[in-house]
Structure formats: C-alpha cells, structure tokens
mmCIF file of C-alpha atoms in Angstrom:
data_model
loop_
_atom_site.group_PDB
_atom_site.id
_atom_site.type_symbol
_atom_site.label_atom_id
_atom_site.label_comp_id
_atom_site.label_asym_id
_atom_site.label_seq_id
_atom_site.Cartn_x
_atom_site.Cartn_y
_atom_site.Cartn_z
ATOM 1 C CA UNK A 246 45.722 -31.233 16.884
ATOM 2 C CA UNK A 247 48.489 -28.799 15.969
ATOM 3 C CA UNK A 248 50.971 -31.697 15.752
ATOM 4 C CA UNK A 249 48.807 -33.416 13.132
ATOM 5 C CA UNK A 250 48.490 -30.185 11.163
ATOM 6 C CA UNK A 251 52.230 -29.593 11.368
ATOM 7 C CA UNK A 252 52.877 -33.135 10.162
ATOM 8 C CA UNK A 253 50.566 -32.697 7.174
ATOM 9 C CA UNK A 254 52.195 -29.373 6.307
ATOM 10 C CA UNK A 255 55.650 -30.956 6.407
ATOM 11 C CA UNK A 256 54.578 -33.928 4.303
ATOM 12 C CA UNK A 257 53.301 -31.593 1.611
ATOM 13 C CA UNK A 258 56.611 -29.687 1.581
ATOM 14 C CA UNK A 259 58.921 -32.508 0.445
ATOM 15 C CA UNK A 260 58.601 -33.623 -3.152
ATOM 16 C CA UNK A 261 60.546 -35.057 -6.090
ATOM 17 C CA UNK A 262 62.118 -32.485 -8.408
ATOM 18 C CA UNK A 263 64.400 -34.563 -10.648
ATOM 19 C CA UNK A 264 64.876 -38.181 -11.738
ATOM 20 C CA UNK A 265 68.005 -39.063 -13.719
ATOM 21 C CA UNK A 266 68.917 -41.900 -16.074
ATOM 22 C CA UNK A 267 71.915 -40.593 -18.050
ATOM 23 C CA UNK A 268 72.467 -42.219 -21.418
ATOM 24 C CA UNK A 269 76.243 -42.384 -20.891
ATOM 25 C CA UNK A 270 76.506 -43.069 -17.131
ATOM 26 C CA UNK A 271 73.821 -45.464 -15.906
ATOM 27 C CA UNK A 272 76.191 -47.010 -13.353
ATOM 28 C CA UNK A 273 77.166 -43.737 -11.636
ATOM 29 C CA UNK A 274 74.799 -41.043 -12.818
ATOM 30 C CA UNK A 275 71.330 -42.147 -11.717
ATOM 31 C CA UNK A 276 69.816 -40.143 -8.873
ATOM 32 C CA UNK A 277 66.611 -38.884 -7.289
ATOM 33 C CA UNK A 278 66.438 -35.258 -6.136
ATOM 34 C CA UNK A 279 64.005 -34.018 -3.482
ATOM 35 C CA UNK A 280 63.121 -30.439 -2.550
ATOM 36 C CA UNK A 281 61.648 -29.038 0.677
ATOM 37 C CA UNK A 282 59.255 -26.160 -0.020
ATOM 38 C CA UNK A 283 58.133 -25.893 3.620
ATOM 39 C CA UNK A 284 59.366 -23.268 6.080
ATOM 40 C CA UNK A 285 61.006 -25.830 8.409
ATOM 41 C CA UNK A 286 63.830 -28.351 8.150
ATOM 42 C CA UNK A 287 62.526 -31.926 7.880
ATOM 43 C CA UNK A 288 64.223 -34.967 9.405
ATOM 44 C CA UNK A 289 63.558 -37.640 6.790
ATOM 45 C CA UNK A 290 64.387 -40.600 9.059
ATOM 46 C CA UNK A 291 62.162 -39.306 11.879
ATOM 47 C CA UNK A 292 59.318 -38.925 9.356
ATOM 48 C CA UNK A 293 59.899 -42.445 8.067
ATOM 49 C CA UNK A 294 60.378 -41.241 4.483
ATOM 50 C CA UNK A 295 61.424 -43.698 1.797
ATOM 51 C CA UNK A 296 61.758 -43.911 -1.968
ATOM 52 C CA UNK A 297 60.015 -46.769 -3.726
ATOM 53 C CA UNK A 298 60.430 -47.977 -7.285
ATOM 54 C CA UNK A 299 57.742 -49.858 -9.176
ATOM 55 C CA UNK A 300 59.415 -51.574 -12.114
ATOM 56 C CA UNK A 301 58.069 -50.571 -15.532
ATOM 57 C CA UNK A 302 54.566 -52.067 -15.971
ATOM 58 C CA UNK A 303 54.701 -54.204 -12.822
ATOM 59 C CA UNK A 304 51.102 -54.553 -11.677
ATOM 60 C CA UNK A 305 51.473 -55.191 -7.951
ATOM 61 C CA UNK A 306 50.682 -52.165 -5.821
ATOM 62 C CA UNK A 307 53.543 -52.639 -3.371
ATOM 63 C CA UNK A 308 57.135 -51.980 -4.273
ATOM 64 C CA UNK A 309 59.852 -54.530 -3.681
ATOM 65 C CA UNK A 310 62.489 -51.805 -4.127
ATOM 66 C CA UNK A 311 62.644 -49.399 -1.175
ATOM 67 C CA UNK A 312 65.309 -47.034 0.177
ATOM 68 C CA UNK A 313 64.757 -45.612 3.652
ATOM 69 C CA UNK A 314 65.891 -42.002 3.759
ATOM 70 C CA UNK A 315 68.046 -40.528 6.505
ATOM 71 C CA UNK A 316 69.302 -37.036 7.184
ATOM 72 C CA UNK A 317 67.705 -33.623 7.192
ATOM 73 C CA UNK A 318 66.388 -31.715 4.192
ATOM 74 C CA UNK A 319 66.581 -28.002 5.016
ATOM 75 C CA UNK A 320 63.783 -25.551 4.400
ATOM 76 C CA UNK A 321 64.108 -24.384 0.793
ATOM 77 C CA UNK A 322 66.827 -26.977 0.232
ATOM 78 C CA UNK A 323 67.588 -30.132 -1.682
ATOM 79 C CA UNK A 324 68.313 -33.745 -0.817
ATOM 80 C CA UNK A 325 69.954 -35.910 -3.469
ATOM 81 C CA UNK A 326 70.090 -39.705 -3.296
ATOM 82 C CA UNK A 327 72.768 -40.919 -5.708
ATOM 83 C CA UNK A 328 74.694 -44.054 -6.553
ATOM 84 C CA UNK A 329 78.214 -44.719 -5.244
ATOM 85 C CA UNK A 330 79.906 -43.114 -8.293
ATOM 86 C CA UNK A 331 77.836 -39.918 -8.079
ATOM 87 C CA UNK A 332 80.558 -37.740 -6.505
ATOM 88 C CA UNK A 333 83.166 -38.624 -9.127
ATOM 89 C CA UNK A 334 80.739 -37.745 -11.912
ATOM 90 C CA UNK A 335 78.976 -34.620 -10.584
ATOM 91 C CA UNK A 336 81.774 -33.222 -8.405
ATOM 92 C CA UNK A 337 80.044 -33.285 -5.013
ATOM 93 C CA UNK A 338 78.750 -35.928 -2.638
ATOM 94 C CA UNK A 339 75.038 -36.707 -2.628
ATOM 95 C CA UNK A 340 73.177 -36.357 0.670
ATOM 96 C CA UNK A 341 72.710 -40.121 0.699
ATOM 97 C CA UNK A 342 74.508 -42.828 -1.251
ATOM 98 C CA UNK A 343 72.415 -45.802 -2.250
ATOM 99 C CA UNK A 344 72.930 -48.504 -4.814
ATOM 100 C CA UNK A 345 69.478 -49.854 -4.032
ATOM 101 C CA UNK A 346 67.118 -50.621 -6.874
ATOM 102 C CA UNK A 347 64.750 -47.873 -5.710
ATOM 103 C CA UNK A 348 66.940 -45.183 -7.303
ATOM 104 C CA UNK A 349 68.419 -47.363 -10.026
ATOM 105 C CA UNK A 350 65.687 -46.628 -12.553
ATOM 106 C CA UNK A 351 66.362 -47.153 -16.237
ATOM 107 C CA UNK A 352 63.807 -44.456 -16.996
ATOM 108 C CA UNK A 353 60.701 -46.562 -17.468
ATOM 109 C CA UNK A 354 59.915 -47.108 -13.784
ATOM 110 C CA UNK A 355 57.568 -45.390 -11.370
ATOM 111 C CA UNK A 356 59.131 -43.623 -8.374
ATOM 112 C CA UNK A 357 57.204 -42.833 -5.174
ATOM 113 C CA UNK A 358 58.119 -40.763 -2.114
ATOM 114 C CA UNK A 359 56.369 -42.349 0.867
ATOM 115 C CA UNK A 360 56.121 -41.211 4.503
ATOM 116 C CA UNK A 361 56.314 -43.271 7.695
ATOM 117 C CA UNK A 362 52.566 -43.962 7.646
ATOM 118 C CA UNK A 363 52.994 -45.495 4.157
ATOM 119 C CA UNK A 364 51.183 -42.546 2.566
ATOM 120 C CA UNK A 365 52.310 -41.593 -0.931
ATOM 121 C CA UNK A 366 53.576 -38.027 -0.548
ATOM 122 C CA UNK A 367 54.648 -37.668 -4.170
ATOM 123 C CA UNK A 368 54.902 -39.832 -7.253
ATOM 124 C CA UNK A 369 56.158 -40.139 -10.770
ATOM 125 C CA UNK A 370 54.013 -42.491 -12.833
ATOM 126 C CA UNK A 371 51.282 -45.095 -12.399
ATOM 127 C CA UNK A 372 52.191 -48.685 -11.439
ATOM 128 C CA UNK A 373 50.900 -51.283 -13.875
ATOM 129 C CA UNK A 374 51.046 -48.990 -16.892
ATOM 130 C CA UNK A 375 53.719 -49.271 -19.549
ATOM 131 C CA UNK A 376 55.886 -46.139 -19.614
ATOM 132 C CA UNK A 377 55.745 -44.311 -22.932
ATOM 133 C CA UNK A 378 56.732 -40.892 -24.215
ATOM 134 C CA UNK A 379 53.046 -40.284 -24.996
ATOM 135 C CA UNK A 380 51.868 -40.790 -21.392
ATOM 136 C CA UNK A 381 54.794 -38.777 -19.962
ATOM 137 C CA UNK A 382 56.240 -41.656 -17.922
ATOM 138 C CA UNK A 383 59.328 -42.526 -20.026
ATOM 139 C CA UNK A 384 62.611 -40.784 -19.173
ATOM 140 C CA UNK A 385 64.876 -43.613 -20.384
ATOM 141 C CA UNK A 386 68.411 -42.345 -21.141
ATOM 142 C CA UNK A 387 67.191 -38.929 -20.025
ATOM 143 C CA UNK A 388 65.559 -37.062 -17.187
ATOM 144 C CA UNK A 389 62.301 -36.006 -15.624
ATOM 145 C CA UNK A 390 62.231 -32.607 -13.939
ATOM 146 C CA UNK A 391 59.366 -30.961 -12.082
ATOM 147 C CA UNK A 392 58.033 -27.839 -13.764
ATOM 148 C CA UNK A 393 58.772 -24.509 -12.068
ATOM 149 C CA UNK A 394 55.093 -23.911 -11.278
ATOM 150 C CA UNK A 395 54.874 -26.912 -8.917
ATOM 151 C CA UNK A 396 55.208 -26.137 -5.203
ATOM 152 C CA UNK A 397 54.221 -29.422 -3.533
ATOM 153 C CA UNK A 398 54.019 -33.139 -4.157
ATOM 154 C CA UNK A 399 51.035 -35.012 -5.504
ATOM 155 C CA UNK A 400 49.772 -38.402 -4.320
ATOM 156 C CA UNK A 401 48.173 -38.855 -7.754
ATOM 157 C CA UNK A 402 50.027 -38.884 -11.084
ATOM 158 C CA UNK A 403 49.870 -35.539 -12.899
ATOM 159 C CA UNK A 404 51.880 -35.778 -16.129
ATOM 160 C CA UNK A 405 51.456 -32.048 -16.789
ATOM 161 C CA UNK A 406 53.669 -31.268 -13.752
ATOM 162 C CA UNK A 407 56.762 -32.743 -15.405
ATOM 163 C CA UNK A 408 59.243 -31.884 -18.169
ATOM 164 C CA UNK A 409 60.404 -35.264 -19.479
ATOM 165 C CA UNK A 410 63.243 -35.874 -21.905
ATOM 166 C CA UNK A 411 63.721 -39.413 -23.152
ATOM 167 C CA UNK A 412 66.994 -40.300 -24.855
ATOM 168 C CA UNK A 413 70.232 -38.502 -25.591
ATOM 169 C CA UNK A 414 70.872 -36.812 -22.224
ATOM 170 C CA UNK A 415 74.454 -37.292 -21.020
ATOM 171 C CA UNK A 416 75.952 -36.683 -17.583
ATOM 172 C CA UNK A 417 77.166 -34.595 -16.050
ATOM 173 C CA UNK A 418 76.217 -31.657 -18.302
ATOM 174 C CA UNK A 419 72.605 -32.651 -19.018
ATOM 175 C CA UNK A 420 71.673 -32.762 -15.327
ATOM 176 C CA UNK A 421 71.640 -30.327 -12.429
ATOM 177 C CA UNK A 422 71.463 -32.212 -9.111
ATOM 178 C CA UNK A 423 71.031 -29.818 -6.194
ATOM 179 C CA UNK A 424 69.336 -27.187 -8.371
ATOM 180 C CA UNK A 425 65.849 -26.870 -9.798
ATOM 181 C CA UNK A 426 64.191 -24.455 -12.199
ATOM 182 C CA UNK A 427 61.357 -23.929 -9.671
ATOM 183 C CA UNK A 428 63.615 -23.202 -6.689
ATOM 184 C CA UNK A 429 63.488 -19.437 -7.108
ATOM 185 C CA UNK A 430 59.769 -19.539 -7.895
ATOM 186 C CA UNK A 431 59.083 -21.583 -4.743
ATOM 187 C CA UNK A 432 61.127 -19.248 -2.550
ATOM 188 C CA UNK A 433 59.308 -16.198 -3.844
#
C-alpha cells in the first residue's frame, strides 16, 4: 500500500511550468519545462512519463505526437525538453533534446504530461476546442507560464492557473527556461 501512495505522491509532484513558442525562433526556441514539487527525485523513464501534443482543435482523444521522457528530475528542480537548437539560443543544454512534434507547438495546441499508466498528470488545454485568447489556450508566438500559486499538476484544464501571453514574445529574453516564478513559493 505504501508503494501506491508513494507513486501517487510522486505523480502529483511533477507538472508543467512553461510552454514556449517564441515569435522569432520557432525552429530553435520551442520548449516544455517541468518542475518537481515533491520531496524526492523522480526518474521520468522509470515512471513512464511522456509529453503528448493534441493539435489545435483536433477532436480525437489520443495524441499522435508523443515524446517519452528520460532522465531524473530532482526534488525542487526543473526538467526542460527543448529542440536541437535550444543550447545555442538559451546558452545551456536542455535536459532532453527532442525535435518531436509533441514539443513543437505553434502555441495553439494542447500539451499533456502523462504517466506510465496513461494517466494525465497535468495538462494545458482541452482537446477538440479551438485555442483562443479568450479561453486561455492560445500562446501562439508567446508563452504560457504556471502561476506562482500552483504547487501541483491538474488532470483537468484550469485556465486560471496560467499566465498566457500570445504574440510578440521573442527569445531568448522573453523566456526563462530552468526558472519559474513559483519556484520560491513552492520551496517555502
């Protein structure tokens, strides 16, 4: 029983903190940033974690764009999945390089963090709905960042948990991979 509890606790600790679609650097600057708010390091491959992208208003409930995650996200630490040109743009290597479509969002897609049991651990957006500024799901040429008050992921879409900027955000200066406004709040 304690193993199941520990697994649930870990799953609730990893969540998405930033999604990037820079206006000036779509080829190199797109990334997904995760944060681990739990008190233990989490092996993403052992947990079967993956990122899934649901394209814009695509209505099917399964994603055809998936990136399996590997590596360890430390307690209170970040894990950035970036494209192959990420290091040249932001000045450091991402934790995982992927040119897969799952992180190559043009800002109107839905991004899910899923565990090895295919449970949605965290999400940005609702598949089948058109992304608009009004519904909080459009970060085209911009970014979506989790608000500082959030301390865990949500398997349902909660627009109020996100600060979304659509349009006019350029890399590298408009983004902060490996940092998050809620990091200090989450660590106490």
